[in-house]
PDB file of C-alpha atoms and ligand atoms in Angstrom:
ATOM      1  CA  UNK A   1      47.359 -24.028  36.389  1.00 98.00           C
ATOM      2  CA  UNK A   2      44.207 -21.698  36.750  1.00 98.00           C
ATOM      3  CA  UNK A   3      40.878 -23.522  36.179  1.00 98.00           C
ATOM      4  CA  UNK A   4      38.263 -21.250  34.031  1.00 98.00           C
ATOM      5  CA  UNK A   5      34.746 -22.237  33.218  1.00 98.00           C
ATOM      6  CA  UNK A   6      34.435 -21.716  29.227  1.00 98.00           C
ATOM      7  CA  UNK A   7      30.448 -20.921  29.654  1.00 98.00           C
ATOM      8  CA  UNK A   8      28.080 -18.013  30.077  1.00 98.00           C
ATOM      9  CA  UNK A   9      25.147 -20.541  32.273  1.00 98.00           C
ATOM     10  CA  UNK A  10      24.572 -18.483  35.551  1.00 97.00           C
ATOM     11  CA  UNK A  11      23.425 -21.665  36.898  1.00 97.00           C
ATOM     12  CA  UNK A  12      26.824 -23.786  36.890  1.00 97.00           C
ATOM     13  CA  UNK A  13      28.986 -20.503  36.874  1.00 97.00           C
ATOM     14  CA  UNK A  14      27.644 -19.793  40.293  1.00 97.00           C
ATOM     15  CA  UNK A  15      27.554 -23.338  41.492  1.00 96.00           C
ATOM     16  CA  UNK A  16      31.262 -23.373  40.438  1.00 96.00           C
ATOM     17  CA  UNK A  17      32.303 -19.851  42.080  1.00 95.00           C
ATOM     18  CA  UNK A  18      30.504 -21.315  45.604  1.00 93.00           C
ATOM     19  CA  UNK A  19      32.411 -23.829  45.397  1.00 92.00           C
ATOM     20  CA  UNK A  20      35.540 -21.620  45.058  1.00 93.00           C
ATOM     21  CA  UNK A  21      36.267 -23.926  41.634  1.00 93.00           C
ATOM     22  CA  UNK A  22      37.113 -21.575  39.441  1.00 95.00           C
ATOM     23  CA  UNK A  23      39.268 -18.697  38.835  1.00 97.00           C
ATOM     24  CA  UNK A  24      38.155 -17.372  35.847  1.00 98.00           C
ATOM     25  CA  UNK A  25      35.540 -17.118  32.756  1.00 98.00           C
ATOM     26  CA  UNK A  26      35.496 -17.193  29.104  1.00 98.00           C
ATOM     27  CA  UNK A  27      32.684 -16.625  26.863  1.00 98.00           C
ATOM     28  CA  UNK A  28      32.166 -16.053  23.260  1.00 97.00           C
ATOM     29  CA  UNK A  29      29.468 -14.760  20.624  1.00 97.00           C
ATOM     30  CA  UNK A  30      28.091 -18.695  20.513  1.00 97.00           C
ATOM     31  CA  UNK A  31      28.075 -19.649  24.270  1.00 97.00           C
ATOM     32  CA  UNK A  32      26.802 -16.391  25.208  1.00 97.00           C
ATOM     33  CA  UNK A  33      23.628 -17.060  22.196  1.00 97.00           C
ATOM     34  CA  UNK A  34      22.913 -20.191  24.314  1.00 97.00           C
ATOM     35  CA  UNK A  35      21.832 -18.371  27.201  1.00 97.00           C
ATOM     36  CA  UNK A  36      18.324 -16.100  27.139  1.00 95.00           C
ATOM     37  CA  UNK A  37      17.902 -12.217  26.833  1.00 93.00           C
ATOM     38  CA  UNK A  38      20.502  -9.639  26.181  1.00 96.00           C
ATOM     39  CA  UNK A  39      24.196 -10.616  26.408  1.00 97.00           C
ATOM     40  CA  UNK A  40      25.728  -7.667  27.598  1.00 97.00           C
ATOM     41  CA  UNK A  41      22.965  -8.423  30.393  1.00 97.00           C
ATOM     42  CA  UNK A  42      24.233 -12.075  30.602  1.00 98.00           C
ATOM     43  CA  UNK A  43      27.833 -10.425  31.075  1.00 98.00           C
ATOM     44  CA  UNK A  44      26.959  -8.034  33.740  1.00 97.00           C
ATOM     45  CA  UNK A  45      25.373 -11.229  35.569  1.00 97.00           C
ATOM     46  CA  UNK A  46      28.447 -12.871  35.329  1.00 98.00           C
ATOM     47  CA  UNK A  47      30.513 -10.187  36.491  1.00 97.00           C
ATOM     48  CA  UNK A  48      28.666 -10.343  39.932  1.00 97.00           C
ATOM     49  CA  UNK A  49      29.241 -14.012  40.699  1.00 97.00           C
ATOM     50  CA  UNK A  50      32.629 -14.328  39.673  1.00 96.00           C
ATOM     51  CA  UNK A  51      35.727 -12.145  40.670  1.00 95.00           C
ATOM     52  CA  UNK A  52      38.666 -13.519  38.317  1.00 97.00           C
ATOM     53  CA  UNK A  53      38.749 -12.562  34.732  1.00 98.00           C
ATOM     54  CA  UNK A  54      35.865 -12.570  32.965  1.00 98.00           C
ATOM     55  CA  UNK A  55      36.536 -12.840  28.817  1.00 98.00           C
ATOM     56  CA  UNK A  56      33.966 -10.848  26.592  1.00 98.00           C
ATOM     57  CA  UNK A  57      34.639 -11.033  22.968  1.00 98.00           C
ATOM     58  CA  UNK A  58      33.597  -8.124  21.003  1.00 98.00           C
ATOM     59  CA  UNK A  59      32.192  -9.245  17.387  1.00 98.00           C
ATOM     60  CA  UNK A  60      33.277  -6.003  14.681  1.00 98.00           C
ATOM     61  CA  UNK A  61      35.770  -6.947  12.416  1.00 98.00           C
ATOM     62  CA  UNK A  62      37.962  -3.514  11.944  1.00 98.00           C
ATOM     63  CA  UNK A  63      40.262  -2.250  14.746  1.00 98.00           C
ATOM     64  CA  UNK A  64      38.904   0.967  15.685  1.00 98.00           C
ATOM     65  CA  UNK A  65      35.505  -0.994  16.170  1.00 98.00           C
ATOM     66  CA  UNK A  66      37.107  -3.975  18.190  1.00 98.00           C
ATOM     67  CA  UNK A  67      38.337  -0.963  20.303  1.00 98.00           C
ATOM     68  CA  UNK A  68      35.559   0.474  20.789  1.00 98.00           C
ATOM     69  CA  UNK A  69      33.862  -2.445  21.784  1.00 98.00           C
ATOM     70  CA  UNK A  70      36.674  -3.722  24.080  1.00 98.00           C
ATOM     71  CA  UNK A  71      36.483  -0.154  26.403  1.00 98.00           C
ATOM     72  CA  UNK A  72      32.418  -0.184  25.980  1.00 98.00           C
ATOM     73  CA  UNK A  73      32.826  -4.093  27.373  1.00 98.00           C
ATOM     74  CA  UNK A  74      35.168  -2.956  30.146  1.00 98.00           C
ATOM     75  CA  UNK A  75      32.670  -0.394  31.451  1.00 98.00           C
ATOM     76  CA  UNK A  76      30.774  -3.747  32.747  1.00 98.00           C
ATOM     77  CA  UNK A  77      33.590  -4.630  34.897  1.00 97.00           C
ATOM     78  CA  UNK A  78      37.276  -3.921  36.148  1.00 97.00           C
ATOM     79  CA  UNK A  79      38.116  -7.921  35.690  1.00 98.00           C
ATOM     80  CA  UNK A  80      36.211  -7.968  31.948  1.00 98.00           C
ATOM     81  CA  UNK A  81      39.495  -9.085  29.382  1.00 98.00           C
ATOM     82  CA  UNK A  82      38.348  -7.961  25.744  1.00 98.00           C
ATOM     83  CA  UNK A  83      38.930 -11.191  23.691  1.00 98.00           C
ATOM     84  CA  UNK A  84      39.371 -10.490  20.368  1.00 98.00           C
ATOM     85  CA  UNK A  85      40.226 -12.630  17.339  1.00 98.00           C
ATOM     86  CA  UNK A  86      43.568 -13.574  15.706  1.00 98.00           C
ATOM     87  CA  UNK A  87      43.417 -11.318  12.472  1.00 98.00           C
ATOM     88  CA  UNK A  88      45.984  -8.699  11.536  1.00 98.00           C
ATOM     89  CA  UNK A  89      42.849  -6.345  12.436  1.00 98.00           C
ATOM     90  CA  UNK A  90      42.561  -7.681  15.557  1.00 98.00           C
ATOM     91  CA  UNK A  91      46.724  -7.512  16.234  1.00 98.00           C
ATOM     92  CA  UNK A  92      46.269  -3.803  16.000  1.00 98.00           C
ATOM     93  CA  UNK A  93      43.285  -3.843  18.525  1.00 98.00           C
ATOM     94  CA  UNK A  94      45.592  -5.489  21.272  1.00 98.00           C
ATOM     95  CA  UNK A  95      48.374  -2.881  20.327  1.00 98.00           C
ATOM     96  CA  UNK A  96      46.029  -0.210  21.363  1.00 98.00           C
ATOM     97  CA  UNK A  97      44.084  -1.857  24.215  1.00 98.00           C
ATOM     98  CA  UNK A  98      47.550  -3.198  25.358  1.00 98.00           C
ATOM     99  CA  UNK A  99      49.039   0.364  25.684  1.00 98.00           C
ATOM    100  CA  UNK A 100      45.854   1.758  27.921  1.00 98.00           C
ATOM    101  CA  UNK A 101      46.823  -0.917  29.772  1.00 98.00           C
ATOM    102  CA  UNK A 102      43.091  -2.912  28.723  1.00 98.00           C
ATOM    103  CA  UNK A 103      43.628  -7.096  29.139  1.00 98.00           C
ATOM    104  CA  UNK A 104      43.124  -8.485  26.320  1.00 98.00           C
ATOM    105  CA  UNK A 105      42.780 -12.478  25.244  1.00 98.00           C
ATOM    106  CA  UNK A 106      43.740 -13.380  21.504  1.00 98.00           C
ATOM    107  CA  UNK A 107      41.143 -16.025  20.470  1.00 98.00           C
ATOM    108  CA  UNK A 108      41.093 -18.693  17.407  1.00 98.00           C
ATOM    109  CA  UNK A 109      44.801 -19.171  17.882  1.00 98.00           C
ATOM    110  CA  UNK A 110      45.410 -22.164  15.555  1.00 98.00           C
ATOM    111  CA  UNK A 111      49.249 -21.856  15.042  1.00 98.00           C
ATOM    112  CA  UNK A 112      52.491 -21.618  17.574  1.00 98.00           C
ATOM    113  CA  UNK A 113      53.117 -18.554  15.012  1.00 98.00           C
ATOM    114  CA  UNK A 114      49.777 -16.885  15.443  1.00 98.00           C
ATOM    115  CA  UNK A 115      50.220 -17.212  19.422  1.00 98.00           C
ATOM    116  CA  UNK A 116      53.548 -15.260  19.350  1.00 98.00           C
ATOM    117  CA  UNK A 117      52.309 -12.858  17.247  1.00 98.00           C
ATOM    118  CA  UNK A 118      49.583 -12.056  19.587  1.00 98.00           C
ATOM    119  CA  UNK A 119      51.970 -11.667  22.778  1.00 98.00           C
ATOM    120  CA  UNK A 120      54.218  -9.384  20.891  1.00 98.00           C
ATOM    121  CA  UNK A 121      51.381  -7.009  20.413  1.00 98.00           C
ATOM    122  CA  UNK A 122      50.596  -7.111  23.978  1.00 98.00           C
ATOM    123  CA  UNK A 123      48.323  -9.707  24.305  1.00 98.00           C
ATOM    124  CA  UNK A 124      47.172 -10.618  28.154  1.00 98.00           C
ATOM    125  CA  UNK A 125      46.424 -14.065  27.478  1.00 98.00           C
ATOM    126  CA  UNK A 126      46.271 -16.547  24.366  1.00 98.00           C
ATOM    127  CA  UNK A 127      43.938 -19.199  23.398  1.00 98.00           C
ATOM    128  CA  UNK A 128      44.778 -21.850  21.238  1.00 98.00           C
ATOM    129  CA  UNK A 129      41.731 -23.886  20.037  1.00 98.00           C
ATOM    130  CA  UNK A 130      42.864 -27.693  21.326  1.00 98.00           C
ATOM    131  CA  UNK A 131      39.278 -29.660  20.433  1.00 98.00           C
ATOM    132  CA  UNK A 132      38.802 -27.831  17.355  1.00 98.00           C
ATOM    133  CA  UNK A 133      42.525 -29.174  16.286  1.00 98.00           C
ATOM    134  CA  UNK A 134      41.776 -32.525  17.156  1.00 98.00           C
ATOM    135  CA  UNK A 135      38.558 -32.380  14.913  1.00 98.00           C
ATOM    136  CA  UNK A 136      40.438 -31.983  11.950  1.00 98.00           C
ATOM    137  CA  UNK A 137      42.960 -34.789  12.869  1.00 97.00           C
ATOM    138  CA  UNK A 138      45.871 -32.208  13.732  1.00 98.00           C
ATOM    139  CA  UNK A 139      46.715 -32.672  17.129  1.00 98.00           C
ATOM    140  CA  UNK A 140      45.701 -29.922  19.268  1.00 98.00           C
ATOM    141  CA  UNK A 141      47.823 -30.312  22.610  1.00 98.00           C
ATOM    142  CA  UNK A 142      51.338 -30.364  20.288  1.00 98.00           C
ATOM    143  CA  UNK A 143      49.940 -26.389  19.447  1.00 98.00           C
ATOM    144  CA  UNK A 144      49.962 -25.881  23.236  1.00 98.00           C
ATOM    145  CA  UNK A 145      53.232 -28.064  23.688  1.00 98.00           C
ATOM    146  CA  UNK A 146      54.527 -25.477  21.086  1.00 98.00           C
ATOM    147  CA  UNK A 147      53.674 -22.155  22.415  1.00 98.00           C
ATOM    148  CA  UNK A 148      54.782 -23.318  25.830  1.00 98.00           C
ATOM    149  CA  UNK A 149      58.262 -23.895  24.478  1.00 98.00           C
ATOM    150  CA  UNK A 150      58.249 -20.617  22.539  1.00 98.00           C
ATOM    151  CA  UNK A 151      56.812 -18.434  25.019  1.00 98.00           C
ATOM    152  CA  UNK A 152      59.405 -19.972  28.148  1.00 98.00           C
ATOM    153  CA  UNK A 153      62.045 -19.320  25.211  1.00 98.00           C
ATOM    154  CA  UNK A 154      61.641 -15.870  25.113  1.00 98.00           C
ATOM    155  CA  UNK A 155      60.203 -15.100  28.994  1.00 98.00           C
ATOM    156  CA  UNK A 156      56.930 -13.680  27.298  1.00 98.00           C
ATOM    157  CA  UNK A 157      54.328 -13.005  29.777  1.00 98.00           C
ATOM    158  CA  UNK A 158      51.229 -13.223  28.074  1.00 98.00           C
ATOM    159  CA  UNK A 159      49.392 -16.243  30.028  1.00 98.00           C
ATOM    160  CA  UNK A 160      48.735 -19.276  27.887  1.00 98.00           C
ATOM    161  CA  UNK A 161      44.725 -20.200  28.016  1.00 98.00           C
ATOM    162  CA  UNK A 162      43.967 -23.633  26.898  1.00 98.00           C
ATOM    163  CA  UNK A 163      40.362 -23.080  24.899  1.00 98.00           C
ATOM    164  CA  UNK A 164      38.259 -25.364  23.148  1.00 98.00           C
ATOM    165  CA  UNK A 165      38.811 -28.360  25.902  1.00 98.00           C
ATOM    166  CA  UNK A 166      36.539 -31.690  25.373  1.00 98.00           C
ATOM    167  CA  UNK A 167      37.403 -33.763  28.214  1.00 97.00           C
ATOM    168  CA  UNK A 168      40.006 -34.438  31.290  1.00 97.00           C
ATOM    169  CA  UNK A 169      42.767 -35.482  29.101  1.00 98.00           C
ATOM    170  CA  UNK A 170      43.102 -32.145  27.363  1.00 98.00           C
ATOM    171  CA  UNK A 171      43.284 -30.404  31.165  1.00 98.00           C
ATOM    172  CA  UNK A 172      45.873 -33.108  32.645  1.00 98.00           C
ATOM    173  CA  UNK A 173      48.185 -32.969  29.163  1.00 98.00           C
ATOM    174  CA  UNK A 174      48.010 -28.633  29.498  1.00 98.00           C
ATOM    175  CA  UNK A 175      49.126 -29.207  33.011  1.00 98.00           C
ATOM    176  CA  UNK A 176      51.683 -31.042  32.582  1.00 98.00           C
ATOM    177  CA  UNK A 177      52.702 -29.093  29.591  1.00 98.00           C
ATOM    178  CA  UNK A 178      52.562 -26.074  32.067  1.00 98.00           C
ATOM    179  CA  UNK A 179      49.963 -24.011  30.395  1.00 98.00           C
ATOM    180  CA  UNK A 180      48.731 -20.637  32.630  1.00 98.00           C
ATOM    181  CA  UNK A 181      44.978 -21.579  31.981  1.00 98.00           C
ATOM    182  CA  UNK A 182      42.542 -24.446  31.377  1.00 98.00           C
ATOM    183  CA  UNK A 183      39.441 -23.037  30.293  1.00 98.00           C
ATOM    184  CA  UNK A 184      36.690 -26.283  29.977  1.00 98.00           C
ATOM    185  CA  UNK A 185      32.505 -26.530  30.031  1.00 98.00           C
ATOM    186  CA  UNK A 186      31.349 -27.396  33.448  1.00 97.00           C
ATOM    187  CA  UNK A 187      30.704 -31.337  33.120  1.00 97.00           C
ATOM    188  CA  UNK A 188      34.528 -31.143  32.055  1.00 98.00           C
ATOM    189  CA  UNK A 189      35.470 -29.197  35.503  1.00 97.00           C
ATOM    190  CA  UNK A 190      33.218 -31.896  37.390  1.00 96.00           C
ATOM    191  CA  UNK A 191      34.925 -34.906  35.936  1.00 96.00           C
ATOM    192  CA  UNK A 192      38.522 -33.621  37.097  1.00 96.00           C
ATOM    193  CA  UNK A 193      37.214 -34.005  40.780  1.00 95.00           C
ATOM    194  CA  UNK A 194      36.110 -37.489  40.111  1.00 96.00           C
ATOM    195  CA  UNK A 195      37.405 -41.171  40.262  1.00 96.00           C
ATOM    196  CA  UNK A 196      35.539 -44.551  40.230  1.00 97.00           C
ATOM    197  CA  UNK A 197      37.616 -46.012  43.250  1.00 98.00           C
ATOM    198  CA  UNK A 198      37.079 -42.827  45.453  1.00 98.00           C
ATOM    199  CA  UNK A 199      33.529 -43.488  45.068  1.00 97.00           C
ATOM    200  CA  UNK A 200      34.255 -47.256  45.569  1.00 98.00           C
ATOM    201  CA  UNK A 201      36.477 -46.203  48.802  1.00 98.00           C
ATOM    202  CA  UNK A 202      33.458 -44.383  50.371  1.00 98.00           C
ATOM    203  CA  UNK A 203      31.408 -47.092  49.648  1.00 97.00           C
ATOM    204  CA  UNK A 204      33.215 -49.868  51.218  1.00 98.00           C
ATOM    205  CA  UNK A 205      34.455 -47.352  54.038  1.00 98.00           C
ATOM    206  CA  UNK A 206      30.131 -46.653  55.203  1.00 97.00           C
ATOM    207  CA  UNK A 207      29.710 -50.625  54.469  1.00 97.00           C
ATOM    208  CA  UNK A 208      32.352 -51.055  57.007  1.00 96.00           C
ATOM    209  CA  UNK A 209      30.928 -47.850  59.072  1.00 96.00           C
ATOM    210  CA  UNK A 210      27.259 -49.555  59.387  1.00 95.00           C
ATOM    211  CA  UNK A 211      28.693 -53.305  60.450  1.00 94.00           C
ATOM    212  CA  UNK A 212      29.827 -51.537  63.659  1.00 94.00           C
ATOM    213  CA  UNK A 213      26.796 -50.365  64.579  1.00 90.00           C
ATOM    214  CA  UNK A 214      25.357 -54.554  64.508  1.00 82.00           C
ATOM    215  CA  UNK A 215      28.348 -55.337  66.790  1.00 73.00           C
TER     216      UNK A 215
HETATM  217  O1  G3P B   1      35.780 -20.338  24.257  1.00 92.72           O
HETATM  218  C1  G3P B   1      36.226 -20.903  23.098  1.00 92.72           C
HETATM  219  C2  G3P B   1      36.321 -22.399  23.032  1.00 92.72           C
HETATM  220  O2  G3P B   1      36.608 -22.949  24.259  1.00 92.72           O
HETATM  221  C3  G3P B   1      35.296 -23.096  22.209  1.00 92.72           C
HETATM  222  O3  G3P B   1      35.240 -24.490  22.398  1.00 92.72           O
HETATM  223  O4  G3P B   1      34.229 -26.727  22.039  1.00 92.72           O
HETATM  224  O5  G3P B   1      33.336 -24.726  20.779  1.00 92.72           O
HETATM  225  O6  G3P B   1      35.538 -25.695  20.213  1.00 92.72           O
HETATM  226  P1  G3P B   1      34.540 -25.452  21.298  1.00 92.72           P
END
């Protein structure tokens, strides 16, 4: 499973690219508000920290102006994937993008029905919405469980991208489910690498370290 950082802060996206952590980034119209000055700007910054795919979601509503957003957003970089929403107006956007051969990544993917609709119009990559499931009580890793099943079904290619991650137990369940992508915040990304009794085990190993030097 690929590890994306769902964020647009230069800060930890660069702290997590020099650590060769991630292998991918998604942003949206919210995360990228978070950070200062111009977006597109904030994009282009990304771009030259991180070398995996980079999602940029365009914000028109209509087809021909997701499309014209998604090849004005791919000027910024070769590895830029237009993300555009899951609306019947956004279906026709991937068909197009999809047959200039533009990535694309379906977002707000709520339903195992939405997520198949998106790969048959040529969608690169999917993301189902886990956290935002679980806020409204409806289990959000069954939708990934779901899609998973559906997509090995039929051999469909499009990469599944688990979005909208809250903590470690979303990433382990989507890798065990066999989802393409996790996509989390950093302090998710940071918690994978931890454990209390590897920090205990260093601990007790330099305790043990020092006593030799008394001998
Ligand atoms: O990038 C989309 C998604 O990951 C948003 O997450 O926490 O705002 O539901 P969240």
């Amino acid at each position: 499973m690929k590890f994306f950082l769902d964020t647009a802060h230069i800060p930890h996206l660069r702290e997590a690219a020099e650590a060769g952590l991630i292998d991918g980034v998604t942003t949206n119209p919210s995360l990228l508000a978070k950070e200062s000055g111009d977006p597109i700007q904030t994009v282009r910054e990304i771009a030259k920290i991180v070398e995996g795919p980079i999602s940029a979601e365009v914000v028109s509503l209509d087809a021909e102006g997701m499309v014209r957003e998604g090849l004005e957003l791919r000027k910024i970089a070769d590895n830029i994937v237009v993300k555009i929403p899951m609306t019947l107006e956004g279906l026709k956007a991937i068909r197009t993008l999809s047959l200039q051969n533009v990535p694309t990544n379906c977002t707000l993917i709520f339903s195992p029905m939405q997520a198949l609709m998106a790969a048959k119009a040529g969608a690169s990559m999917v993301s189902p919405f886990v956290g935002r499931l679980d806020d409204i009580q409806s289990p959000g890793m069954e939708l990934i469980e779901q899609i998973v099943d559906i997509f090995t079904n039929y051999a469909i290619e499009t990469e599944v991208l688990v979005a909208s991650i809250r903590g470690p137990m979303h990433a382990l369940e989507a890798a065990r489910m066999g989802a393409d992508i996790a996509t989390m915040p950093f302090a998710v990304l940071q918690s994978l690498a931890k454990h209390p009794l590897t920090d205990a085990g260093i601990e007790s190993f330099l305790r043990d370290w020092e006593k030799t030097k008394t001998k």
